[in-house]
Amino acid sequence: MSAFAGLFLGGSIGLALGILLGLLQPVDRLMEVTIEAIRPIPSIALLPIALIALGFGYRMEIAIVSFACIWPVLILARAAVREIEPRLMEVARALKLSPADRVRKIVIPAALPRIFVAFRLAAGIALIVAVTVEIAINPIGLGAAIMAAQQGLQADLMLAYLIWIGLIGFGLNAGLNLMQGRLFGRAALVRDRT
């Protein structure tokens, strides 16, 4: 499904940019206006441009979903990196870790609980945007099937599709919750309650 591909692609881009901007304050200040100008654009508003550039199909839908998923992951990853204990970064400098090792050994492990929250948020957005794109313009997928059932006056089939979409969202969130719980144990539960 395009929601999963868009979540993976947009989440990866958002994570990389969030870590970069969280670590490099001058780059963050330089890019702040650009990010804040692009971020509020509704992903659905990009449909005409994406349709011209990519045509109908999954590529167009994945591009729109990716755009929507970049922002929550970027913003939460950037905030998570900024809130890393400064002493950890001092230890990394004292150990003379390379920038790549610093990110891999200190930044990502310290920010990972909040990064999981970002991906859980982005997963819901991905599903919403994917179904909306399919309803609005893409003639394939569950959203298009809902529209076809609506046009055929098949209320029972529409309800079945809606329940299926809800189950997909529930399963995706439950999977991410399970992974978060396995990786962080009780600490993940405590952070979720706050």
PDB file of N, CA and C in Angstrom, residues 39-95:
ATOM      1  N   ARG A  39       6.111  23.854   5.068  1.00  0.00           N
ATOM      2  CA  ARG A  39       5.415  22.904   5.950  1.00  0.00           C
ATOM      3  C   ARG A  39       3.902  23.089   5.994  1.00  0.00           C
ATOM      4  N   PRO A  40       3.382  24.316   6.032  1.00  0.00           N
ATOM      5  CA  PRO A  40       1.918  24.452   6.141  1.00  0.00           C
ATOM      6  C   PRO A  40       1.144  24.125   4.864  1.00  0.00           C
ATOM      7  N   ILE A  41       1.839  23.918   3.758  1.00  0.00           N
ATOM      8  CA  ILE A  41       1.134  23.610   2.511  1.00  0.00           C
ATOM      9  C   ILE A  41       0.438  22.261   2.675  1.00  0.00           C
ATOM     10  N   PRO A  42      -0.885  22.225   2.511  1.00  0.00           N
ATOM     11  CA  PRO A  42      -1.575  20.930   2.619  1.00  0.00           C
ATOM     12  C   PRO A  42      -1.085  19.983   1.520  1.00  0.00           C
ATOM     13  N   SER A  43      -0.774  18.774   1.902  1.00  0.00           N
ATOM     14  CA  SER A  43      -0.251  17.819   0.917  1.00  0.00           C
ATOM     15  C   SER A  43      -1.245  17.588  -0.209  1.00  0.00           C
ATOM     16  N   ILE A  44      -2.534  17.643   0.085  1.00  0.00           N
ATOM     17  CA  ILE A  44      -3.560  17.423  -0.930  1.00  0.00           C
ATOM     18  C   ILE A  44      -3.530  18.545  -1.972  1.00  0.00           C
ATOM     19  N   ALA A  45      -3.084  19.740  -1.574  1.00  0.00           N
ATOM     20  CA  ALA A  45      -3.006  20.860  -2.519  1.00  0.00           C
ATOM     21  C   ALA A  45      -1.957  20.608  -3.604  1.00  0.00           C
ATOM     22  N   LEU A  46      -1.071  19.664  -3.367  1.00  0.00           N
ATOM     23  CA  LEU A  46      -0.040  19.334  -4.355  1.00  0.00           C
ATOM     24  C   LEU A  46      -0.531  18.357  -5.417  1.00  0.00           C
ATOM     25  N   LEU A  47      -1.774  17.894  -5.294  1.00  0.00           N
ATOM     26  CA  LEU A  47      -2.302  16.903  -6.240  1.00  0.00           C
ATOM     27  C   LEU A  47      -2.191  17.341  -7.703  1.00  0.00           C
ATOM     28  N   PRO A  48      -2.604  18.563  -8.082  1.00  0.00           N
ATOM     29  CA  PRO A  48      -2.502  18.925  -9.506  1.00  0.00           C
ATOM     30  C   PRO A  48      -1.070  18.885 -10.030  1.00  0.00           C
ATOM     31  N   ILE A  49      -0.126  19.378  -9.221  1.00  0.00           N
ATOM     32  CA  ILE A  49       1.285  19.377  -9.644  1.00  0.00           C
ATOM     33  C   ILE A  49       1.798  17.944  -9.748  1.00  0.00           C
ATOM     34  N   ALA A  50       1.496  17.119  -8.732  1.00  0.00           N
ATOM     35  CA  ALA A  50       1.952  15.726  -8.740  1.00  0.00           C
ATOM     36  C   ALA A  50       1.324  14.953  -9.885  1.00  0.00           C
ATOM     37  N   LEU A  51       0.087  15.258 -10.206  1.00  0.00           N
ATOM     38  CA  LEU A  51      -0.595  14.570 -11.303  1.00  0.00           C
ATOM     39  C   LEU A  51       0.063  14.895 -12.643  1.00  0.00           C
ATOM     40  N   ILE A  52       0.418  16.160 -12.832  1.00  0.00           N
ATOM     41  CA  ILE A  52       1.108  16.557 -14.069  1.00  0.00           C
ATOM     42  C   ILE A  52       2.504  15.923 -14.131  1.00  0.00           C
ATOM     43  N   ALA A  53       3.210  15.956 -13.017  1.00  0.00           N
ATOM     44  CA  ALA A  53       4.591  15.460 -13.004  1.00  0.00           C
ATOM     45  C   ALA A  53       4.680  13.939 -13.039  1.00  0.00           C
ATOM     46  N   LEU A  54       3.770  13.252 -12.323  1.00  0.00           N
ATOM     47  CA  LEU A  54       3.911  11.809 -12.157  1.00  0.00           C
ATOM     48  C   LEU A  54       2.776  10.994 -12.765  1.00  0.00           C
ATOM     49  N   GLY A  55       1.674  11.629 -13.130  1.00  0.00           N
ATOM     50  CA  GLY A  55       0.536  10.907 -13.686  1.00  0.00           C
ATOM     51  C   GLY A  55      -0.203  10.126 -12.617  1.00  0.00           C
ATOM     52  N   PHE A  56      -1.253   9.420 -13.035  1.00  0.00           N
ATOM     53  CA  PHE A  56      -2.021   8.590 -12.109  1.00  0.00           C
ATOM     54  C   PHE A  56      -1.170   7.413 -11.660  1.00  0.00           C
ATOM     55  N   GLY A  57      -1.431   6.920 -10.487  1.00  0.00           N
ATOM     56  CA  GLY A  57      -0.770   5.704 -10.032  1.00  0.00           C
ATOM     57  C   GLY A  57      -0.126   5.865  -8.670  1.00  0.00           C
ATOM     58  N   TYR A  58       0.586   4.822  -8.293  1.00  0.00           N
ATOM     59  CA  TYR A  58       1.170   4.777  -6.960  1.00  0.00           C
ATOM     60  C   TYR A  58       2.321   5.753  -6.774  1.00  0.00           C
ATOM     61  N   ARG A  59       3.077   6.048  -7.845  1.00  0.00           N
ATOM     62  CA  ARG A  59       4.188   7.002  -7.688  1.00  0.00           C
ATOM     63  C   ARG A  59       3.678   8.354  -7.210  1.00  0.00           C
ATOM     64  N   MET A  60       2.602   8.821  -7.823  1.00  0.00           N
ATOM     65  CA  MET A  60       2.022  10.100  -7.436  1.00  0.00           C
ATOM     66  C   MET A  60       1.528  10.050  -5.983  1.00  0.00           C
ATOM     67  N   GLU A  61       0.852   8.985  -5.633  1.00  0.00           N
ATOM     68  CA  GLU A  61       0.312   8.851  -4.281  1.00  0.00           C
ATOM     69  C   GLU A  61       1.431   8.762  -3.247  1.00  0.00           C
ATOM     70  N   ILE A  62       2.471   8.004  -3.539  1.00  0.00           N
ATOM     71  CA  ILE A  62       3.607   7.884  -2.625  1.00  0.00           C
ATOM     72  C   ILE A  62       4.281   9.238  -2.429  1.00  0.00           C
ATOM     73  N   ALA A  63       4.410  10.027  -3.503  1.00  0.00           N
ATOM     74  CA  ALA A  63       5.025  11.350  -3.393  1.00  0.00           C
ATOM     75  C   ALA A  63       4.216  12.258  -2.466  1.00  0.00           C
ATOM     76  N   ILE A  64       2.896  12.242  -2.612  1.00  0.00           N
ATOM     77  CA  ILE A  64       2.037  13.085  -1.775  1.00  0.00           C
ATOM     78  C   ILE A  64       2.097  12.627  -0.313  1.00  0.00           C
ATOM     79  N   VAL A  65       2.032  11.339  -0.080  1.00  0.00           N
ATOM     80  CA  VAL A  65       2.093  10.802   1.288  1.00  0.00           C
ATOM     81  C   VAL A  65       3.459  11.094   1.909  1.00  0.00           C
ATOM     82  N   SER A  66       4.518  10.959   1.136  1.00  0.00           N
ATOM     83  CA  SER A  66       5.865  11.248   1.636  1.00  0.00           C
ATOM     84  C   SER A  66       5.976  12.694   2.080  1.00  0.00           C
ATOM     85  N   PHE A  67       5.451  13.611   1.266  1.00  0.00           N
ATOM     86  CA  PHE A  67       5.484  15.032   1.615  1.00  0.00           C
ATOM     87  C   PHE A  67       4.781  15.261   2.953  1.00  0.00           C
ATOM     88  N   ALA A  68       3.647  14.621   3.152  1.00  0.00           N
ATOM     89  CA  ALA A  68       2.901  14.797   4.400  1.00  0.00           C
ATOM     90  C   ALA A  68       3.640  14.208   5.602  1.00  0.00           C
ATOM     91  N   CYS A  69       4.392  13.127   5.391  1.00  0.00           N
ATOM     92  CA  CYS A  69       5.062  12.438   6.498  1.00  0.00           C
ATOM     93  C   CYS A  69       6.401  13.057   6.885  1.00  0.00           C
ATOM     94  N   ILE A  70       6.979  13.831   6.008  1.00  0.00           N
ATOM     95  CA  ILE A  70       8.278  14.441   6.313  1.00  0.00           C
ATOM     96  C   ILE A  70       8.184  15.326   7.549  1.00  0.00           C
ATOM     97  N   TRP A  71       7.143  16.148   7.628  1.00  0.00           N
ATOM     98  CA  TRP A  71       7.101  17.232   8.607  1.00  0.00           C
ATOM     99  C   TRP A  71       6.991  16.784  10.055  1.00  0.00           C
ATOM    100  N   PRO A  72       6.093  15.872  10.422  1.00  0.00           N
ATOM    101  CA  PRO A  72       6.071  15.496  11.846  1.00  0.00           C
ATOM    102  C   PRO A  72       7.359  14.817  12.290  1.00  0.00           C
ATOM    103  N   VAL A  73       7.943  14.003  11.407  1.00  0.00           N
ATOM    104  CA  VAL A  73       9.190  13.320  11.774  1.00  0.00           C
ATOM    105  C   VAL A  73      10.326  14.328  11.876  1.00  0.00           C
ATOM    106  N   LEU A  74      10.409  15.243  10.935  1.00  0.00           N
ATOM    107  CA  LEU A  74      11.462  16.260  10.958  1.00  0.00           C
ATOM    108  C   LEU A  74      11.378  17.096  12.229  1.00  0.00           C
ATOM    109  N   ILE A  75      10.204  17.597  12.547  1.00  0.00           N
ATOM    110  CA  ILE A  75      10.057  18.499  13.690  1.00  0.00           C
ATOM    111  C   ILE A  75      10.337  17.783  15.008  1.00  0.00           C
ATOM    112  N   LEU A  76       9.790  16.580  15.173  1.00  0.00           N
ATOM    113  CA  LEU A  76      10.013  15.863  16.430  1.00  0.00           C
ATOM    114  C   LEU A  76      11.441  15.327  16.539  1.00  0.00           C
ATOM    115  N   ALA A  77      12.038  14.907  15.430  1.00  0.00           N
ATOM    116  CA  ALA A  77      13.437  14.443  15.477  1.00  0.00           C
ATOM    117  C   ALA A  77      14.364  15.610  15.807  1.00  0.00           C
ATOM    118  N   ARG A  78      14.120  16.760  15.203  1.00  0.00           N
ATOM    119  CA  ARG A  78      14.941  17.944  15.493  1.00  0.00           C
ATOM    120  C   ARG A  78      14.834  18.311  16.973  1.00  0.00           C
ATOM    121  N   ALA A  79      13.621  18.311  17.514  1.00  0.00           N
ATOM    122  CA  ALA A  79      13.433  18.630  18.932  1.00  0.00           C
ATOM    123  C   ALA A  79      14.100  17.583  19.824  1.00  0.00           C
ATOM    124  N   ALA A  80      13.998  16.311  19.449  1.00  0.00           N
ATOM    125  CA  ALA A  80      14.605  15.244  20.250  1.00  0.00           C
ATOM    126  C   ALA A  80      16.125  15.374  20.279  1.00  0.00           C
ATOM    127  N   VAL A  81      16.713  15.711  19.145  1.00  0.00           N
ATOM    128  CA  VAL A  81      18.169  15.863  19.082  1.00  0.00           C
ATOM    129  C   VAL A  81      18.611  17.063  19.918  1.00  0.00           C
ATOM    130  N   ARG A  82      17.858  18.137  19.858  1.00  0.00           N
ATOM    131  CA  ARG A  82      18.215  19.331  20.642  1.00  0.00           C
ATOM    132  C   ARG A  82      18.138  19.079  22.144  1.00  0.00           C
ATOM    133  N   GLU A  83      17.287  18.149  22.563  1.00  0.00           N
ATOM    134  CA  GLU A  83      17.106  17.902  23.994  1.00  0.00           C
ATOM    135  C   GLU A  83      18.012  16.800  24.533  1.00  0.00           C
ATOM    136  N   ILE A  84      18.939  16.340  23.724  1.00  0.00           N
ATOM    137  CA  ILE A  84      19.898  15.342  24.209  1.00  0.00           C
ATOM    138  C   ILE A  84      20.759  16.004  25.282  1.00  0.00           C
ATOM    139  N   GLU A  85      21.017  15.259  26.318  1.00  0.00           N
ATOM    140  CA  GLU A  85      21.839  15.758  27.423  1.00  0.00           C
ATOM    141  C   GLU A  85      23.175  16.283  26.894  1.00  0.00           C
ATOM    142  N   PRO A  86      23.505  17.548  27.147  1.00  0.00           N
ATOM    143  CA  PRO A  86      24.753  18.125  26.618  1.00  0.00           C
ATOM    144  C   PRO A  86      26.000  17.352  27.034  1.00  0.00           C
ATOM    145  N   ARG A  87      25.965  16.730  28.213  1.00  0.00           N
ATOM    146  CA  ARG A  87      27.143  15.971  28.658  1.00  0.00           C
ATOM    147  C   ARG A  87      27.433  14.784  27.747  1.00  0.00           C
ATOM    148  N   LEU A  88      26.386  14.222  27.141  1.00  0.00           N
ATOM    149  CA  LEU A  88      26.617  13.122  26.195  1.00  0.00           C
ATOM    150  C   LEU A  88      27.419  13.605  24.993  1.00  0.00           C
ATOM    151  N   MET A  89      27.085  14.806  24.521  1.00  0.00           N
ATOM    152  CA  MET A  89      27.820  15.351  23.370  1.00  0.00           C
ATOM    153  C   MET A  89      29.254  15.709  23.762  1.00  0.00           C
ATOM    154  N   GLU A  90      29.435  16.153  25.013  1.00  0.00           N
ATOM    155  CA  GLU A  90      30.798  16.440  25.494  1.00  0.00           C
ATOM    156  C   GLU A  90      31.624  15.167  25.559  1.00  0.00           C
ATOM    157  N   VAL A  91      31.010  14.078  25.984  1.00  0.00           N
ATOM    158  CA  VAL A  91      31.696  12.783  26.014  1.00  0.00           C
ATOM    159  C   VAL A  91      32.094  12.371  24.600  1.00  0.00           C
ATOM    160  N   ALA A  92      31.195  12.589  23.637  1.00  0.00           N
ATOM    161  CA  ALA A  92      31.500  12.241  22.247  1.00  0.00           C
ATOM    162  C   ALA A  92      32.685  13.046  21.737  1.00  0.00           C
ATOM    163  N   ARG A  93      32.723  14.326  22.087  1.00  0.00           N
ATOM    164  CA  ARG A  93      33.876  15.155  21.671  1.00  0.00           C
ATOM    165  C   ARG A  93      35.150  14.703  22.365  1.00  0.00           C
ATOM    166  N   ALA A  94      35.039  14.347  23.662  1.00  0.00           N
ATOM    167  CA  ALA A  94      36.216  13.894  24.401  1.00  0.00           C
ATOM    168  C   ALA A  94      36.760  12.583  23.831  1.00  0.00           C
ATOM    169  N   LEU A  95      35.854  11.738  23.376  1.00  0.00           N
ATOM    170  CA  LEU A  95      36.281  10.474  22.776  1.00  0.00           C
ATOM    171  C   LEU A  95      36.709  10.638  21.323  1.00  0.00           C
TER     172      LEU A  95
END
